[in-house]
Coordinates of C-alpha atoms and ligand atoms in Angstrom, one line a residue:
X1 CA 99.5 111.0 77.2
X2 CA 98.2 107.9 76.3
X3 CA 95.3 108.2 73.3
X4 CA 92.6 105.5 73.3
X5 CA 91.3 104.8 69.8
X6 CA 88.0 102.5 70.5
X7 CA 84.8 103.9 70.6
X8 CA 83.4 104.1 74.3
X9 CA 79.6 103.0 74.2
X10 CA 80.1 101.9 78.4
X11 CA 81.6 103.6 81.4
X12 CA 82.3 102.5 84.7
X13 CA 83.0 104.8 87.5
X14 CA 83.8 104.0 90.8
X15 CA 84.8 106.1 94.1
X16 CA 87.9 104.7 95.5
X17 CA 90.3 105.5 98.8
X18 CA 89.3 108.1 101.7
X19 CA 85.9 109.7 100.5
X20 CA 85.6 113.2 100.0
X21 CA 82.5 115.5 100.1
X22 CA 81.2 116.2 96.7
X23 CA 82.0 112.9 95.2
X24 CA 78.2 112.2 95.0
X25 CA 78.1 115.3 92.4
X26 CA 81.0 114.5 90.6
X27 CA 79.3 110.7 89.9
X28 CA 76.0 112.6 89.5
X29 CA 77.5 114.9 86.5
X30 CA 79.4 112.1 84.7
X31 CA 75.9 109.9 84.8
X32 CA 74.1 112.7 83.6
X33 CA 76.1 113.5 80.8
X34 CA 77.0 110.1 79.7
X35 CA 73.1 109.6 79.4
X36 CA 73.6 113.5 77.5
X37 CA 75.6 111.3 74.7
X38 CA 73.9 108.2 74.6
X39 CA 76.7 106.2 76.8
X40 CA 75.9 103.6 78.8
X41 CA 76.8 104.4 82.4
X42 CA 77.9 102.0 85.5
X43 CA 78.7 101.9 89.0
X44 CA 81.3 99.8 90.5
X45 CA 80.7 99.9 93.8
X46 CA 83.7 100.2 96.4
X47 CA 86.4 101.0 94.2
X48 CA 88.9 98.4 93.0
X49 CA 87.6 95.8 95.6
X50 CA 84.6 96.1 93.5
X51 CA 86.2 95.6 90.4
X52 CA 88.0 92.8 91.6
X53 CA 84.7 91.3 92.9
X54 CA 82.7 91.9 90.2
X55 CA 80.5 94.2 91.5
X56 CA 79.2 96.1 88.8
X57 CA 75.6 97.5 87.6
X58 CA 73.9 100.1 85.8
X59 CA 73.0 103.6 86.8
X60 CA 69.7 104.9 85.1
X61 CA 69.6 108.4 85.5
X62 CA 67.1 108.6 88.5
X63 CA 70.3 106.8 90.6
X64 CA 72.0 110.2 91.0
X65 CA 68.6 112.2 91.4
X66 CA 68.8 113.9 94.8
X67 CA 72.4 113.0 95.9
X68 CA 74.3 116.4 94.9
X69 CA 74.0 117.9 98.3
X70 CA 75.0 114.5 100.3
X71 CA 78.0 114.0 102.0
X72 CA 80.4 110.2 101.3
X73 CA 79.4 108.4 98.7
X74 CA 77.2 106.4 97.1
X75 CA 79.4 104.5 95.2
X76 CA 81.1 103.5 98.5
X77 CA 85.0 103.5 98.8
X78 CA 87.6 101.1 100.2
X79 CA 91.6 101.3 100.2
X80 CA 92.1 98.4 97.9
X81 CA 95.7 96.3 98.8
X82 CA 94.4 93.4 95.9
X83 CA 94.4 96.0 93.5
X84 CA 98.4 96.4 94.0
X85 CA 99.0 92.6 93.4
X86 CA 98.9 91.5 89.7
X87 CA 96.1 89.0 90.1
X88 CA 94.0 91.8 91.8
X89 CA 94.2 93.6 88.6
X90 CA 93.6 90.7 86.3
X91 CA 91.1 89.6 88.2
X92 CA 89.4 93.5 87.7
X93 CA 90.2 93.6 84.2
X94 CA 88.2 90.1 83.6
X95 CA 85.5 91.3 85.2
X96 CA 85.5 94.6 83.3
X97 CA 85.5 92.8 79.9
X98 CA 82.6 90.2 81.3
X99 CA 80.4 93.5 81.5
X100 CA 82.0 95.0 78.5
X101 CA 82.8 98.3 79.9
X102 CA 84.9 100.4 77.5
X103 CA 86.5 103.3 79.9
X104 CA 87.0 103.7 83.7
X105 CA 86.5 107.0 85.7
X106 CA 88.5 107.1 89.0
X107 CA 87.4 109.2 91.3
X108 CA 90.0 109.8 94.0
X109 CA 93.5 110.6 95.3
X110 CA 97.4 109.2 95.1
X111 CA 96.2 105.7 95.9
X112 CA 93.2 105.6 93.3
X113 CA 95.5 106.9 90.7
X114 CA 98.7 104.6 91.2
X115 CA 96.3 101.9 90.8
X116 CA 94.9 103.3 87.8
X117 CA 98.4 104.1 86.5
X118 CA 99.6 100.4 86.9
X119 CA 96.2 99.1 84.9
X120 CA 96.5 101.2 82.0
X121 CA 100.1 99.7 82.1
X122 CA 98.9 96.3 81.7
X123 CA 95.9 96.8 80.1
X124 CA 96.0 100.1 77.9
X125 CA 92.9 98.8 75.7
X126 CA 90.6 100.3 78.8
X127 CA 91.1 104.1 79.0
X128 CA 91.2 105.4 82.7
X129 CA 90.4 109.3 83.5
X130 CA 91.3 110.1 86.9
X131 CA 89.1 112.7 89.2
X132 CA 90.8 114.4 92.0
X133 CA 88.5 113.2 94.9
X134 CA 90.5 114.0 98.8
X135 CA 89.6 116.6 101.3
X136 CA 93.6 117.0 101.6
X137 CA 94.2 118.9 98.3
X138 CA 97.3 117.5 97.6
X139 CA 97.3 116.4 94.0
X140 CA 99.7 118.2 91.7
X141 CA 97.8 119.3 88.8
X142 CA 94.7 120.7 90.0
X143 CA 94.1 124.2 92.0
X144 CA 91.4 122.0 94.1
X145 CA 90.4 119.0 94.6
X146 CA 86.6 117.3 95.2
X147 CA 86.0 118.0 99.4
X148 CA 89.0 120.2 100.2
X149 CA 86.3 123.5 100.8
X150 CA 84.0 121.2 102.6
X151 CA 86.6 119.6 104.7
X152 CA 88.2 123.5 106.1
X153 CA 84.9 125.0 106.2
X154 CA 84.0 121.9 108.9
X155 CA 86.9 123.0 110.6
X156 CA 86.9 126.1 110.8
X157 CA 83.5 126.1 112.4
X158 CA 84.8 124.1 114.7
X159 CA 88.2 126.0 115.7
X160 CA 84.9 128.7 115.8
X161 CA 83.3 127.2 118.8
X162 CA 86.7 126.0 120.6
X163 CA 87.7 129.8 120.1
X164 CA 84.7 130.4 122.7
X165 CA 85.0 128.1 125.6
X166 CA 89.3 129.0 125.0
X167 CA 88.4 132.4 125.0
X168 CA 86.3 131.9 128.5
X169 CA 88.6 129.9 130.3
X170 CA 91.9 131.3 129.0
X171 CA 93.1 128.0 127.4
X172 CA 95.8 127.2 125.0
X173 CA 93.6 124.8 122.4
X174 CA 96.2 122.7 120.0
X175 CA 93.6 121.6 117.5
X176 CA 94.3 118.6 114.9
X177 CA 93.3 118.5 111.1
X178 CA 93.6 116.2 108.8
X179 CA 96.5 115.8 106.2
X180 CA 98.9 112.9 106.3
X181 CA 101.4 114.3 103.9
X182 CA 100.2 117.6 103.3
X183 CA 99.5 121.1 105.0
X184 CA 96.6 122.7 102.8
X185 CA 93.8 122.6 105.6
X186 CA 95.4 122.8 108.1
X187 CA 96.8 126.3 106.3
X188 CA 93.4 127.3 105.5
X189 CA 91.8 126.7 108.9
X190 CA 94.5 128.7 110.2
X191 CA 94.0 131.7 108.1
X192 CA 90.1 131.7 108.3
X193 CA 90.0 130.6 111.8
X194 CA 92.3 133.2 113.2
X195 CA 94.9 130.7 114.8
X196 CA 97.7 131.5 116.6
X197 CA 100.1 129.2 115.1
X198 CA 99.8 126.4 112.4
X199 CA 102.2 123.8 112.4
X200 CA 102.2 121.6 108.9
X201 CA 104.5 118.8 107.4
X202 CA 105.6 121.3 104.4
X203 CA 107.6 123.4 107.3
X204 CA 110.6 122.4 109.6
X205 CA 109.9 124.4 112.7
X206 CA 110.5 123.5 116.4
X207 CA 108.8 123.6 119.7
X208 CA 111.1 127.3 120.7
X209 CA 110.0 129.0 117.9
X210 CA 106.1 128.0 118.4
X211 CA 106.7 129.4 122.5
X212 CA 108.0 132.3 121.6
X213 CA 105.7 132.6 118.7
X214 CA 103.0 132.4 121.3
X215 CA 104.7 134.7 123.7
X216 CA 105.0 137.5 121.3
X217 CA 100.9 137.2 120.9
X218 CA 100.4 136.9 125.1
X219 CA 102.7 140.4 125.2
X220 CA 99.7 142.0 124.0
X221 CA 97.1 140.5 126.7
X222 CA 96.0 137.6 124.3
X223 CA 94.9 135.5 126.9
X224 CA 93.9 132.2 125.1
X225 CA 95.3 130.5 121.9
X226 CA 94.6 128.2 118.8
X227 CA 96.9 126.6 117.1
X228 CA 96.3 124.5 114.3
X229 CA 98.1 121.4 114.1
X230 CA 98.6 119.1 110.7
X231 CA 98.5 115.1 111.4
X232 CA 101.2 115.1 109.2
X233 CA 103.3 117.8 110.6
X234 CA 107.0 116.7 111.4
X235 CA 107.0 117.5 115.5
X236 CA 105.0 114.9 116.5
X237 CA 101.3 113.5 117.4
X238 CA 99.3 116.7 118.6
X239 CA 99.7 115.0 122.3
X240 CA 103.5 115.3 122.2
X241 CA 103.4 118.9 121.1
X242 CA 101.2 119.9 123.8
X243 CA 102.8 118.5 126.1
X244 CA 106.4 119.8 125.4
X245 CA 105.2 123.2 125.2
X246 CA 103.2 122.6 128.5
X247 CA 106.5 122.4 129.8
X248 CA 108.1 125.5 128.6
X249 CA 104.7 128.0 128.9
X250 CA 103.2 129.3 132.0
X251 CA 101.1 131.8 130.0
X252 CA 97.3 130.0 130.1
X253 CA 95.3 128.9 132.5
X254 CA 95.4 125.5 131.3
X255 CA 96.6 123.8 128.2
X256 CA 94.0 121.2 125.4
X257 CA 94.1 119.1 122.8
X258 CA 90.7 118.4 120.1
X259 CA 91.2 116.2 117.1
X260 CA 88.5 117.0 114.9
X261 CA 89.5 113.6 113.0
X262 CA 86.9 112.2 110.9
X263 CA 84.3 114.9 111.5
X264 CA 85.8 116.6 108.8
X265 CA 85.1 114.0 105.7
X266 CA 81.5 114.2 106.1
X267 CA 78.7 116.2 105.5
X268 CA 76.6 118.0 103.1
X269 CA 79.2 119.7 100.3
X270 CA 79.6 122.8 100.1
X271 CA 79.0 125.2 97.0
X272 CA 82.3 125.4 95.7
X273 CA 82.4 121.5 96.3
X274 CA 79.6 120.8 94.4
X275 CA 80.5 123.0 91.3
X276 CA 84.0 121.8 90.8
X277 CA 82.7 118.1 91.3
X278 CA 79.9 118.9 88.6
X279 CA 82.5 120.5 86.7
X280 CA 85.2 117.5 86.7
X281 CA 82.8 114.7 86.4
X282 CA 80.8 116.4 83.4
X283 CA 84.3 116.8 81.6
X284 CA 85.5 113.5 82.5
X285 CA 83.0 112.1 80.3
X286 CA 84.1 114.5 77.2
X287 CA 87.5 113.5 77.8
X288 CA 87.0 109.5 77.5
X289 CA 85.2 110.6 74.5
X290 CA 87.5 112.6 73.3
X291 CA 90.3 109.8 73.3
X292 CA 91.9 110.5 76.3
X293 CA 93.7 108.1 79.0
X294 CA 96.3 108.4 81.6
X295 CA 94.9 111.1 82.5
X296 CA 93.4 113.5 85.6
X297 CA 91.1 116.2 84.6
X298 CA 91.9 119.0 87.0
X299 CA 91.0 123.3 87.5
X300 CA 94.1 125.0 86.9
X301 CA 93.4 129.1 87.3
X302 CA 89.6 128.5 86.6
X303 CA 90.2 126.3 83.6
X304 CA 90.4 122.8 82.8
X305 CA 93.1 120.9 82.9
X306 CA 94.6 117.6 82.2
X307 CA 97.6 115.8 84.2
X308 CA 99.4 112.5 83.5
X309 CA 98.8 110.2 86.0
X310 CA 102.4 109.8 86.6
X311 CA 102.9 113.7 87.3
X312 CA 99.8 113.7 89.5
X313 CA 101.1 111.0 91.5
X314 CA 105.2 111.8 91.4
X315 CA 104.9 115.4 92.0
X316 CA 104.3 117.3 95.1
X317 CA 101.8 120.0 95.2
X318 CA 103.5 123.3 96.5
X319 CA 101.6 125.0 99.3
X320 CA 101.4 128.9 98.4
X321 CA 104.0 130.6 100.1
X322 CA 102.9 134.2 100.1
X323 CA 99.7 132.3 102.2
X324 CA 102.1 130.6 104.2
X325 CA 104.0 133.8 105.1
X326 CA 100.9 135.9 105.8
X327 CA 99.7 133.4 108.2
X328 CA 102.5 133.3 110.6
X329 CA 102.2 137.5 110.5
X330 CA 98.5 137.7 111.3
X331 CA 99.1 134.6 114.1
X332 CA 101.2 136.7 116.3
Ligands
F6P1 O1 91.4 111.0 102.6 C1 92.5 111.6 103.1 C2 92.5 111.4 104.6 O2 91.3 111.9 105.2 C3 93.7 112.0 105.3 O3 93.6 113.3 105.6 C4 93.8 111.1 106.5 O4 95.1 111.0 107.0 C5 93.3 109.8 106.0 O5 92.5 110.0 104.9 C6 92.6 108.9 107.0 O6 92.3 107.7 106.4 P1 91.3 106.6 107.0 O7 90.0 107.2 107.0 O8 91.5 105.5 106.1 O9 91.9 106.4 108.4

């Protein structure tokens, strides 16, 4: 782990890649307590196409007053390609000196953090602490990240009202959550939404085994289904899935498909959201001070903890079997 040795007088922070519910508390606790110890506090406003840009300014401490319970962020957020290109990050690195900020906070996920990774790389004299900002979950090194709760409790609500109108009509329902690479809501909507299957990228499975999954649950006069489908998973778009097992199943009265989609990064945060956001971004700032770089400040078993960039990035969060287990028993 990298160790700055400058004293920081001015942080920037900045939102970056696909936002995530809470982000406006985590930028609201790192304002507050870098005014707490006399820092000098700045927004950079849509990530590393605003660094590159040069947009820049200073937060006063009535910025982040009543934006804890709002959804996105204020910051704004883009997926950055000029950031991956040398001159991108020069360009950044100019501007960051022409507003003489001493320390960056990254608020985000993979993306945000290989970025940050290469920067430090080039230019180590401007410390970087990462915050894990995705409703996916899926950075090693931290039980949770900013959004995650939000995101399933969002979807769960709305497995909740699909459950009625599948229930009614006895209907099949393959519903679609997000997660490109990873299975964690899609895993957690299952469980708390009672689904009858959940199909995730972490698992090789195949369309038999979901049919007679399903089978074994209609043999019991379930007459209507959920079953919760990762955008990542390795069988196919949601469509495909449907349809194959459309043509295998002659259980329901009729077969759907809902993609909750986007529905799912916005909205106000929830309460576990907004504390672990408060709780990062308030240490972020301690952390900086404290000398470290390279870094992501993460909850490990209800403490703080910090991982390497290059870990966070290179290693693969491990869904929890035992969970994993338990919810194909309770789906059938
Ligand atoms: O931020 C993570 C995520 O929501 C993924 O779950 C999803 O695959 C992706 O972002 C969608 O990104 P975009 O909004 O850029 O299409």
């Amino acid at each position: 782990m990298a160790k700055a040795t400058k004293e920081i007088k001015r942080i920037a922070v900045f939102t970056s890649g696909g936002d995530a519910p809470g982000m406006n508390a985590a930028v609201r606790a790192i304002v507050r307590n870098a005014f707490n110890n006399d820092l000098h506090i700045y927004g950079i406003m849509r990530g590393y196409e605003g660094m590159i840009d040069g947009n820049i300014r200073r937060l006063e401490t009535t910025d982040v007053g009543n934006i804890i319970h709002r959804g996105g962020t204020v910051l704004k957020t883009a997926r950055s390609q000029r950031f991956m290109t040398p001159e991108g990050r020069k360009q950044a690195y100019e501007n960051l000196v022409d507003n003489d900020i001493d320390a960056l906070i990254a608020i985000g996920g993979n993306g945000t953090f290989t970025g940050a990774m290469k920067f430090i790389e080039e230019y180590p004299d401007i410390p970087v602490v990462g915050i894990p900002g995705t409703i996916d979950n899926d950075l090693f090194g931290t039980d949770f990240t900013i959004g995650f709760d939000t995101a399933v409790n969002t979807a769960v609500q709305a497995v909740d009202k699909i459950r009625d109108t599948a229930d009614s009509h006895n209907r099949l329902f393959f519903v679609e959550v997000m997660g490109r690479h990873s299975g964690f809501i899609a895993l957690h909507t299952a469980i708390a939404g009672g689904a009858g299957g959940v199909l995730i990228p972490e698992e090789e499975t195949s369309i038999d085994d979901l049919v007679k999954l399903l089978k074994r649950g209609a043999k019991r006069a379930k007459l209507f289904s959920i079953v919760i489908v990762a955008e990542g998973n390795k069988m196919g778009t949601v469509y495909d899935i449907a349809h194959k097992v459309e043509e295998k199943i002659d259980l329901y009265d009729d077969i759907k498909v809902t993609v909750i989609g986007h529905l799912q990064r916005g909205g106000s945060p929830s309460t576990l959201d907004r504390v672990l956001a408060s709780v990062l971004g308030f240490t972020a700032v301690e952390a900086l001070m404290a000398g470290k770089s390279g870094v992501m400040v993460g909850i490990k078993n209800n403490n703080v903890d910090y991982t390497p960039f290059a870990e966070a990035i290179a290693k693969s969060k491990p869904l929890n079997k035992d969970l994993l287990r338990m919810a194909h028993i309770l789906a059938q």
